[in-house]
Short mmCIF file of N, CA and C in Angstrom, two decimals:
data_model
loop_
_atom_site.label_atom_id
_atom_site.label_comp_id
_atom_site.label_asym_id
_atom_site.label_seq_id
_atom_site.Cartn_x
_atom_site.Cartn_y
_atom_site.Cartn_z
N MET A 1 1.60 164.18 29.63
CA MET A 1 1.37 163.76 30.53
C MET A 1 -0.05 162.98 30.81
N ALA A 2 -1.01 163.67 30.07
CA ALA A 2 -2.09 163.03 29.91
C ALA A 2 -2.64 161.93 29.04
N LYS A 3 -1.45 161.91 27.93
CA LYS A 3 -1.69 160.82 26.97
C LYS A 3 -1.17 159.58 28.07
N LYS A 4 -0.17 159.63 28.33
CA LYS A 4 0.54 158.47 29.60
C LYS A 4 -0.63 157.67 30.43
N SER A 5 -1.36 158.76 31.32
CA SER A 5 -2.34 158.26 32.02
C SER A 5 -3.62 157.90 31.40
N ILE A 6 -4.17 158.33 30.38
CA ILE A 6 -5.24 157.75 29.32
C ILE A 6 -4.77 156.48 28.83
N LEU A 7 -3.21 156.23 28.41
CA LEU A 7 -3.05 155.13 27.96
C LEU A 7 -3.04 153.94 28.95
N GLY A 8 -2.58 154.19 30.29
CA GLY A 8 -2.55 153.53 31.55
C GLY A 8 -4.07 153.09 31.72
N ILE A 9 -5.25 153.75 32.02
CA ILE A 9 -6.20 153.70 32.18
C ILE A 9 -6.81 152.66 31.18
N GLY A 10 -6.62 153.16 29.94
CA GLY A 10 -7.09 152.19 28.82
C GLY A 10 -6.53 150.71 28.60
N LEU A 11 -5.24 150.58 29.31
CA LEU A 11 -4.94 149.08 29.34
C LEU A 11 -5.26 148.54 30.46
N ALA A 12 -5.42 149.44 31.79
CA ALA A 12 -5.84 148.45 32.74
C ALA A 12 -7.47 148.15 32.71
N GLY A 13 -8.13 148.95 31.95
CA GLY A 13 -9.60 148.66 31.35
C GLY A 13 -9.65 147.68 30.72
N LEU A 14 -8.87 147.40 29.50
CA LEU A 14 -8.76 146.04 28.76
C LEU A 14 -8.28 144.75 29.58
N ALA A 15 -7.37 145.14 30.24
CA ALA A 15 -6.98 143.90 31.49
C ALA A 15 -7.97 143.61 32.14
N ALA A 16 -8.75 144.33 32.88
CA ALA A 16 -10.14 143.99 33.64
C ALA A 16 -11.18 143.28 32.66
N VAL A 17 -11.27 143.70 31.61
CA VAL A 17 -12.21 143.07 30.79
C VAL A 17 -11.86 141.57 30.38
N PHE A 18 -10.34 141.52 29.77
CA PHE A 18 -9.81 140.28 29.62
C PHE A 18 -10.16 139.19 30.93
N THR A 19 -9.98 140.03 31.98
CA THR A 19 -9.81 138.91 33.43
C THR A 19 -11.25 138.59 33.48
N LEU A 20 -11.96 139.06 33.46
CA LEU A 20 -13.85 138.91 33.48
C LEU A 20 -13.95 138.17 32.40
N ALA A 21 -13.64 137.85 31.29
CA ALA A 21 -14.16 137.06 30.20
C ALA A 21 -13.28 135.61 30.52
N ILE A 22 -12.13 135.92 31.21
CA ILE A 22 -11.56 134.48 31.51
C ILE A 22 -12.52 133.78 32.66
N CYS A 23 -12.90 134.70 33.79
CA CYS A 23 -13.46 134.30 34.67
C CYS A 23 -15.02 133.90 34.63
N VAL A 24 -15.52 134.08 33.89
CA VAL A 24 -17.04 133.81 33.77
C VAL A 24 -17.33 132.34 34.00
N PRO A 25 -18.13 132.30 34.89
CA PRO A 25 -18.28 130.70 35.11
C PRO A 25 -19.23 130.01 33.95
N VAL A 26 -18.93 128.74 33.74
CA VAL A 26 -19.62 127.72 32.90
C VAL A 26 -20.27 126.88 33.54
N GLN A 27 -21.47 126.73 33.05
CA GLN A 27 -21.98 125.61 33.65
C GLN A 27 -22.13 124.03 33.06
N ALA A 28 -21.62 123.10 33.89
CA ALA A 28 -21.42 121.87 33.32
C ALA A 28 -22.87 121.00 33.16
N THR A 29 -22.42 120.42 32.31
CA THR A 29 -23.83 119.36 31.55
C THR A 29 -23.63 117.91 32.36
N ASP A 30 -24.68 117.55 32.26
CA ASP A 30 -24.45 116.21 32.90
C ASP A 30 -23.77 115.17 32.05
N VAL A 31 -22.99 114.18 32.19
CA VAL A 31 -22.36 113.28 31.27
C VAL A 31 -22.76 111.90 31.75
N ALA A 32 -23.29 111.08 31.04
CA ALA A 32 -23.74 109.82 31.42
C ALA A 32 -22.60 108.83 31.41
N PRO A 33 -22.78 108.06 32.74
CA PRO A 33 -21.53 107.09 33.14
C PRO A 33 -21.60 105.96 31.72
N ILE A 34 -20.26 105.68 31.87
CA ILE A 34 -19.84 104.63 30.79
C ILE A 34 -20.49 103.38 31.13
N SER A 35 -21.14 102.60 30.52
CA SER A 35 -21.54 101.31 30.96
C SER A 35 -20.68 100.26 30.79
N ALA A 36 -20.32 99.34 31.98
CA ALA A 36 -19.50 98.12 31.59
C ALA A 36 -20.10 97.12 30.89
N PRO A 37 -19.22 96.32 30.05
CA PRO A 37 -19.39 95.28 28.93
C PRO A 37 -20.44 94.40 29.84
N ALA A 38 -21.46 93.70 29.16
CA ALA A 38 -22.37 92.82 29.45
C ALA A 38 -21.61 91.64 30.12
N THR A 39 -20.37 91.32 29.39
CA THR A 39 -19.60 90.27 29.70
C THR A 39 -18.75 90.37 30.96
N THR A 40 -18.80 89.48 32.08
CA THR A 40 -17.64 89.51 32.96
C THR A 40 -16.36 88.73 32.59
N ASP A 41 -16.22 88.12 31.71
CA ASP A 41 -15.01 87.25 31.12
C ASP A 41 -14.04 88.40 30.80
N VAL A 42 -12.68 88.10 31.72
CA VAL A 42 -11.98 88.97 31.67
C VAL A 42 -10.86 88.05 30.86
N ASN A 43 -10.92 86.80 30.62
CA ASN A 43 -9.94 86.01 29.82
C ASN A 43 -10.34 86.33 28.26
N ARG A 44 -9.77 87.12 27.48
CA ARG A 44 -10.37 87.38 26.01
C ARG A 44 -9.14 87.49 25.28
N HIS A 45 -9.57 87.17 24.04
CA HIS A 45 -8.30 87.71 23.01
C HIS A 45 -9.05 88.73 22.44
N PHE A 46 -8.10 89.53 21.83
CA PHE A 46 -8.70 90.57 21.26
C PHE A 46 -7.80 91.13 19.91
N GLU A 47 -8.20 91.78 18.96
CA GLU A 47 -7.48 91.71 17.68
C GLU A 47 -8.11 92.56 16.88
N ASP A 48 -7.11 93.28 16.10
CA ASP A 48 -7.52 94.17 15.02
C ASP A 48 -6.37 94.22 14.31
N ASP A 49 -6.42 95.34 13.23
CA ASP A 49 -5.30 95.24 12.10
C ASP A 49 -4.10 95.69 13.08
N TYR A 50 -3.93 96.74 14.17
CA TYR A 50 -2.79 97.11 14.39
C TYR A 50 -2.40 96.42 15.81
N PHE A 51 -3.38 96.03 16.56
CA PHE A 51 -3.16 95.36 17.92
C PHE A 51 -3.45 94.10 18.20
N THR A 52 -2.85 92.97 18.69
CA THR A 52 -3.26 91.70 18.91
C THR A 52 -2.81 91.35 20.34
N GLY A 53 -3.54 90.38 21.01
CA GLY A 53 -3.19 90.02 22.32
C GLY A 53 -3.98 89.23 22.91
N SER A 54 -3.85 88.70 24.16
CA SER A 54 -4.66 88.15 24.88
C SER A 54 -4.65 88.35 26.32
N SER A 55 -5.45 88.11 27.06
CA SER A 55 -5.50 88.70 28.47
C SER A 55 -5.60 87.17 29.41
N ASP A 56 -5.38 86.05 28.59
CA ASP A 56 -5.48 84.82 29.54
C ASP A 56 -4.16 84.11 29.57
N ASN A 57 -4.16 83.08 30.26
CA ASN A 57 -2.87 82.04 30.01
C ASN A 57 -2.62 81.05 29.25
N ASN A 58 -3.34 81.05 28.19
CA ASN A 58 -3.23 80.33 27.06
C ASN A 58 -2.11 81.15 26.12
N THR A 59 -1.97 80.09 25.34
CA THR A 59 -0.58 80.64 24.31
C THR A 59 -1.24 81.31 23.15
N PHE A 60 -1.02 82.58 23.08
CA PHE A 60 -1.63 83.43 21.75
C PHE A 60 -0.79 83.04 20.54
N GLU A 61 -1.22 82.58 19.67
CA GLU A 61 -0.54 82.23 17.98
C GLU A 61 -0.94 83.26 17.45
N SER A 62 -0.10 84.11 16.54
CA SER A 62 0.00 84.79 15.93
C SER A 62 0.72 84.69 14.52
N SER A 63 0.12 84.97 13.36
CA SER A 63 0.94 85.09 11.99
C SER A 63 0.23 85.94 11.09
N LYS A 64 0.32 87.25 11.24
CA LYS A 64 -0.13 88.25 10.71
C LYS A 64 0.90 88.56 9.38
N ASP A 65 0.55 89.16 8.15
CA ASP A 65 1.25 89.87 7.31
C ASP A 65 0.79 91.03 6.93
N VAL A 66 1.44 92.28 7.74
CA VAL A 66 1.03 93.66 7.58
C VAL A 66 2.03 94.36 7.15
N ARG A 67 1.52 95.66 6.35
CA ARG A 67 2.63 96.44 5.97
C ARG A 67 2.45 98.14 6.90
N HIS A 68 2.46 97.70 8.19
CA HIS A 68 2.18 99.04 9.06
C HIS A 68 2.97 98.42 10.60
N ASN A 69 2.79 99.32 11.48
CA ASN A 69 3.38 99.21 12.72
C ASN A 69 2.16 97.98 13.41
N LEU A 70 2.80 97.42 14.35
CA LEU A 70 1.94 96.21 14.83
C LEU A 70 2.20 96.11 16.43
N PHE A 71 1.30 96.17 17.43
CA PHE A 71 1.44 95.99 18.56
C PHE A 71 0.87 94.55 19.18
N GLU A 72 1.71 93.87 20.02
CA GLU A 72 1.16 92.62 20.59
C GLU A 72 1.31 92.65 22.07
N GLY A 73 0.62 91.94 22.68
CA GLY A 73 0.38 91.89 24.34
C GLY A 73 -0.11 90.72 24.77
N GLY A 74 0.39 90.09 25.72
CA GLY A 74 -0.31 88.74 26.27
C GLY A 74 0.82 88.09 27.14
N ASN A 75 0.27 87.12 27.92
CA ASN A 75 1.00 86.44 28.76
C ASN A 75 1.93 85.41 28.04
N LEU A 76 1.53 84.78 27.01
CA LEU A 76 2.34 83.72 26.54
C LEU A 76 1.97 83.83 25.13
N ILE A 77 3.15 84.62 24.24
CA ILE A 77 2.98 84.63 22.78
C ILE A 77 3.73 83.84 21.97
N HIS A 78 3.39 83.35 20.94
CA HIS A 78 4.01 82.78 19.92
C HIS A 78 3.63 83.26 18.55
N SER A 79 4.75 84.08 18.07
CA SER A 79 4.62 84.98 16.66
C SER A 79 5.13 84.37 15.40
N LYS A 80 4.48 84.54 14.51
CA LYS A 80 5.04 84.26 13.24
C LYS A 80 4.81 85.40 12.01
N ASP A 81 4.81 86.48 12.76
CA ASP A 81 4.33 87.67 12.10
C ASP A 81 5.13 88.13 11.04
N LYS A 82 4.77 88.64 9.87
CA LYS A 82 5.49 89.57 9.01
C LYS A 82 5.04 90.93 8.93
N VAL A 83 6.01 91.58 9.66
CA VAL A 83 5.89 93.40 9.78
C VAL A 83 6.81 93.90 9.14
N GLN A 84 6.15 94.86 8.09
CA GLN A 84 6.60 95.92 7.30
C GLN A 84 6.64 97.21 8.33
N GLY A 85 7.17 97.40 9.39
CA GLY A 85 7.32 98.53 9.97
C GLY A 85 7.91 98.14 11.43
N LEU A 86 7.29 98.98 12.29
CA LEU A 86 7.85 98.70 13.74
C LEU A 86 7.03 97.93 14.32
N TYR A 87 7.79 96.65 15.18
CA TYR A 87 6.83 95.53 15.73
C TYR A 87 6.99 95.48 17.41
N PHE A 88 5.98 96.26 18.17
CA PHE A 88 6.12 96.16 19.58
C PHE A 88 5.48 94.88 20.26
N VAL A 89 6.26 94.24 20.90
CA VAL A 89 5.47 92.91 21.81
C VAL A 89 5.97 93.03 23.04
N ALA A 90 5.10 92.81 24.04
CA ALA A 90 5.14 92.69 25.57
C ALA A 90 4.56 91.62 25.99
N GLY A 91 5.12 90.93 27.09
CA GLY A 91 4.31 89.66 27.65
C GLY A 91 5.45 89.10 28.53
N ASN A 92 4.53 87.92 29.06
CA ASN A 92 5.68 87.17 30.12
C ASN A 92 6.71 86.27 29.36
N SER A 93 6.26 85.38 28.48
CA SER A 93 7.03 84.50 27.88
C SER A 93 6.66 84.58 26.22
N LEU A 94 7.72 84.97 25.46
CA LEU A 94 7.68 85.33 24.41
C LEU A 94 8.61 84.51 23.36
N ASP A 95 7.89 83.83 22.25
CA ASP A 95 8.67 83.27 21.24
C ASP A 95 8.27 83.95 20.03
N LEU A 96 9.30 84.56 19.61
CA LEU A 96 9.14 85.34 18.27
C LEU A 96 9.79 84.70 16.98
N GLU A 97 9.07 84.38 15.96
CA GLU A 97 9.73 83.36 14.97
C GLU A 97 9.32 84.73 13.75
N SER A 98 9.24 85.91 13.84
CA SER A 98 8.82 86.90 13.32
C SER A 98 9.81 87.37 12.36
N VAL A 99 9.27 88.11 11.07
CA VAL A 99 10.27 88.96 10.14
C VAL A 99 9.79 90.71 10.27
N THR A 100 10.72 91.21 10.58
CA THR A 100 10.39 92.69 10.99
C THR A 100 11.49 93.53 10.44
N ASP A 101 10.93 94.85 10.33
CA ASP A 101 11.71 95.94 10.16
C ASP A 101 12.52 96.14 11.44
N TYR A 102 11.93 96.38 12.34
CA TYR A 102 12.42 96.80 13.81
C TYR A 102 11.50 96.17 14.62
N SER A 103 12.26 95.63 15.75
CA SER A 103 11.50 95.28 16.93
C SER A 103 11.79 95.82 18.22
N PHE A 104 10.90 95.95 19.17
CA PHE A 104 10.99 96.57 20.36
C PHE A 104 10.30 95.42 21.39
N VAL A 105 10.94 94.52 22.10
CA VAL A 105 10.55 93.51 22.71
C VAL A 105 10.50 93.66 24.39
N ALA A 106 9.67 93.37 25.25
CA ALA A 106 9.84 93.38 26.72
C ALA A 106 9.21 92.10 27.22
N GLY A 107 9.84 91.47 28.09
CA GLY A 107 9.24 90.33 28.58
C GLY A 107 10.09 89.68 29.51
N ASN A 108 9.57 88.70 30.30
CA ASN A 108 10.37 88.01 31.20
C ASN A 108 11.32 86.91 30.65
N VAL A 109 10.85 85.89 29.53
CA VAL A 109 11.70 85.08 28.92
C VAL A 109 11.10 85.39 27.44
N VAL A 110 12.32 85.66 26.69
CA VAL A 110 12.11 86.38 25.34
C VAL A 110 13.13 85.44 24.40
N THR A 111 12.56 84.88 23.23
CA THR A 111 13.18 84.17 22.22
C THR A 111 13.00 84.55 20.95
N ILE A 112 13.98 85.38 20.42
CA ILE A 112 13.85 85.81 19.07
C ILE A 112 14.51 84.77 18.09
N ALA A 113 13.84 84.14 17.37
CA ALA A 113 13.92 83.17 16.68
C ALA A 113 13.98 83.58 15.18
N GLY A 114 13.22 84.76 14.84
CA GLY A 114 13.08 85.18 13.36
C GLY A 114 14.31 85.84 12.71
N GLU A 115 13.53 87.02 12.12
CA GLU A 115 14.23 87.82 11.38
C GLU A 115 14.22 89.06 11.55
N VAL A 116 15.19 89.99 12.07
CA VAL A 116 14.79 91.30 12.29
C VAL A 116 15.55 92.29 11.02
N LYS A 117 15.23 92.88 10.14
CA LYS A 117 16.03 93.39 9.13
C LYS A 117 16.95 94.33 9.61
N ASN A 118 16.49 95.39 10.75
CA ASN A 118 17.40 96.53 11.20
C ASN A 118 17.68 96.10 12.59
N ASP A 119 17.15 97.05 13.41
CA ASP A 119 17.49 96.84 15.15
C ASP A 119 16.48 96.17 15.77
N VAL A 120 17.17 95.66 16.94
CA VAL A 120 16.31 95.02 17.97
C VAL A 120 16.52 95.90 19.33
N PHE A 121 15.20 96.25 19.98
CA PHE A 121 15.51 96.90 21.26
C PHE A 121 14.56 95.69 22.13
N ALA A 122 15.56 95.17 23.24
CA ALA A 122 14.99 94.05 24.06
C ALA A 122 15.22 94.08 25.60
N ALA A 123 14.20 93.88 26.17
CA ALA A 123 14.40 94.12 27.93
C ALA A 123 13.59 92.92 28.33
N GLY A 124 14.43 91.97 29.16
CA GLY A 124 13.68 90.99 30.01
C GLY A 124 14.58 90.43 30.92
N ASN A 125 14.17 89.14 31.46
CA ASN A 125 14.93 88.65 32.37
C ASN A 125 16.15 87.63 31.43
N ILE A 126 15.58 86.77 30.89
CA ILE A 126 16.10 85.77 30.07
C ILE A 126 15.67 86.17 28.44
N ILE A 127 16.88 86.57 27.57
CA ILE A 127 16.85 86.94 26.38
C ILE A 127 17.75 85.98 25.28
N LYS A 128 17.09 85.47 24.37
CA LYS A 128 17.79 84.45 23.61
C LYS A 128 17.74 84.88 22.21
N PHE A 129 18.80 84.83 21.44
CA PHE A 129 18.85 85.44 20.14
C PHE A 129 19.12 84.09 19.32
N ASN A 130 18.29 83.74 18.55
CA ASN A 130 18.56 82.34 17.61
C ASN A 130 18.48 82.89 16.22
N GLY A 131 17.73 84.09 15.82
CA GLY A 131 17.61 84.36 14.64
C GLY A 131 18.74 85.38 14.02
N LYS A 132 18.43 86.13 13.14
CA LYS A 132 18.99 86.67 12.18
C LYS A 132 18.74 88.32 12.52
N VAL A 133 19.87 89.42 12.99
CA VAL A 133 19.47 90.69 13.13
C VAL A 133 20.48 91.16 11.87
N GLY A 134 19.80 92.25 11.29
CA GLY A 134 20.43 92.85 10.33
C GLY A 134 21.35 94.04 10.91
N ARG A 135 20.84 94.67 11.86
CA ARG A 135 22.11 95.89 11.93
C ARG A 135 22.22 95.78 13.60
N ASP A 136 21.70 96.25 14.41
CA ASP A 136 22.24 96.48 15.84
C ASP A 136 21.11 95.95 16.83
N VAL A 137 21.74 95.25 18.17
CA VAL A 137 20.85 94.87 19.05
C VAL A 137 21.06 95.60 20.27
N TYR A 138 20.18 95.94 20.83
CA TYR A 138 20.17 96.81 22.21
C TYR A 138 19.46 95.92 23.28
N ALA A 139 20.12 95.25 24.19
CA ALA A 139 19.32 94.13 24.92
C ALA A 139 19.90 94.47 26.42
N ALA A 140 18.68 94.39 27.47
CA ALA A 140 18.90 94.63 28.76
C ALA A 140 18.15 93.32 29.50
N GLY A 141 19.00 93.12 30.16
CA GLY A 141 18.53 91.56 30.85
C GLY A 141 19.50 91.04 31.57
N ASN A 142 19.07 90.02 32.67
CA ASN A 142 19.68 89.01 33.26
C ASN A 142 20.28 88.26 32.80
N GLU A 143 20.21 87.63 31.92
CA GLU A 143 20.70 86.61 31.01
C GLU A 143 20.70 86.80 29.50
N VAL A 144 21.32 87.44 28.92
CA VAL A 144 21.32 87.47 26.97
C VAL A 144 22.26 86.73 26.61
N THR A 145 21.58 85.72 25.38
CA THR A 145 22.68 84.68 24.82
C THR A 145 22.48 85.06 23.25
N PHE A 146 23.53 84.96 22.40
CA PHE A 146 23.36 84.84 21.11
C PHE A 146 23.63 83.56 20.60
N GLN A 147 22.99 83.01 19.70
CA GLN A 147 23.30 81.79 18.94
C GLN A 147 23.15 81.96 17.72
N LYS A 148 24.10 81.16 16.88
CA LYS A 148 23.98 81.77 15.38
C LYS A 148 22.45 80.85 14.89
N GLY A 149 21.72 81.73 14.12
CA GLY A 149 20.36 81.04 13.76
C GLY A 149 20.43 80.83 12.54
#
């Protein structure tokens, strides 16, 4: 009987120490606020090797040749990219003459006139396929049309 009560007291003591260790208050340090960019121009083009796009109403022209995934975004996009990987595009009006492995597209008016070697996943109001698709098309839209490209 004595062994059980000593074991119980020992476990209770261990639990109390563990609880105290978790509940020890930590003092927070001051964090400097992130300063805003010096420019107030919100209509900018941005581009790097993995993401391109535009935040203004001008047509964003793109003709990259990459061997990795690519993300593009903007209001009006006209693309002639060659993407060996996954191609993600989102915008209002998309005119895609790209050659890609896989395409994931979302927009109001979408035209796919290039070549997708494998699958296309598209969502939008008006979706037009004028190009070549190697395997499957998954499309959700108000108006979806297929024309021989």
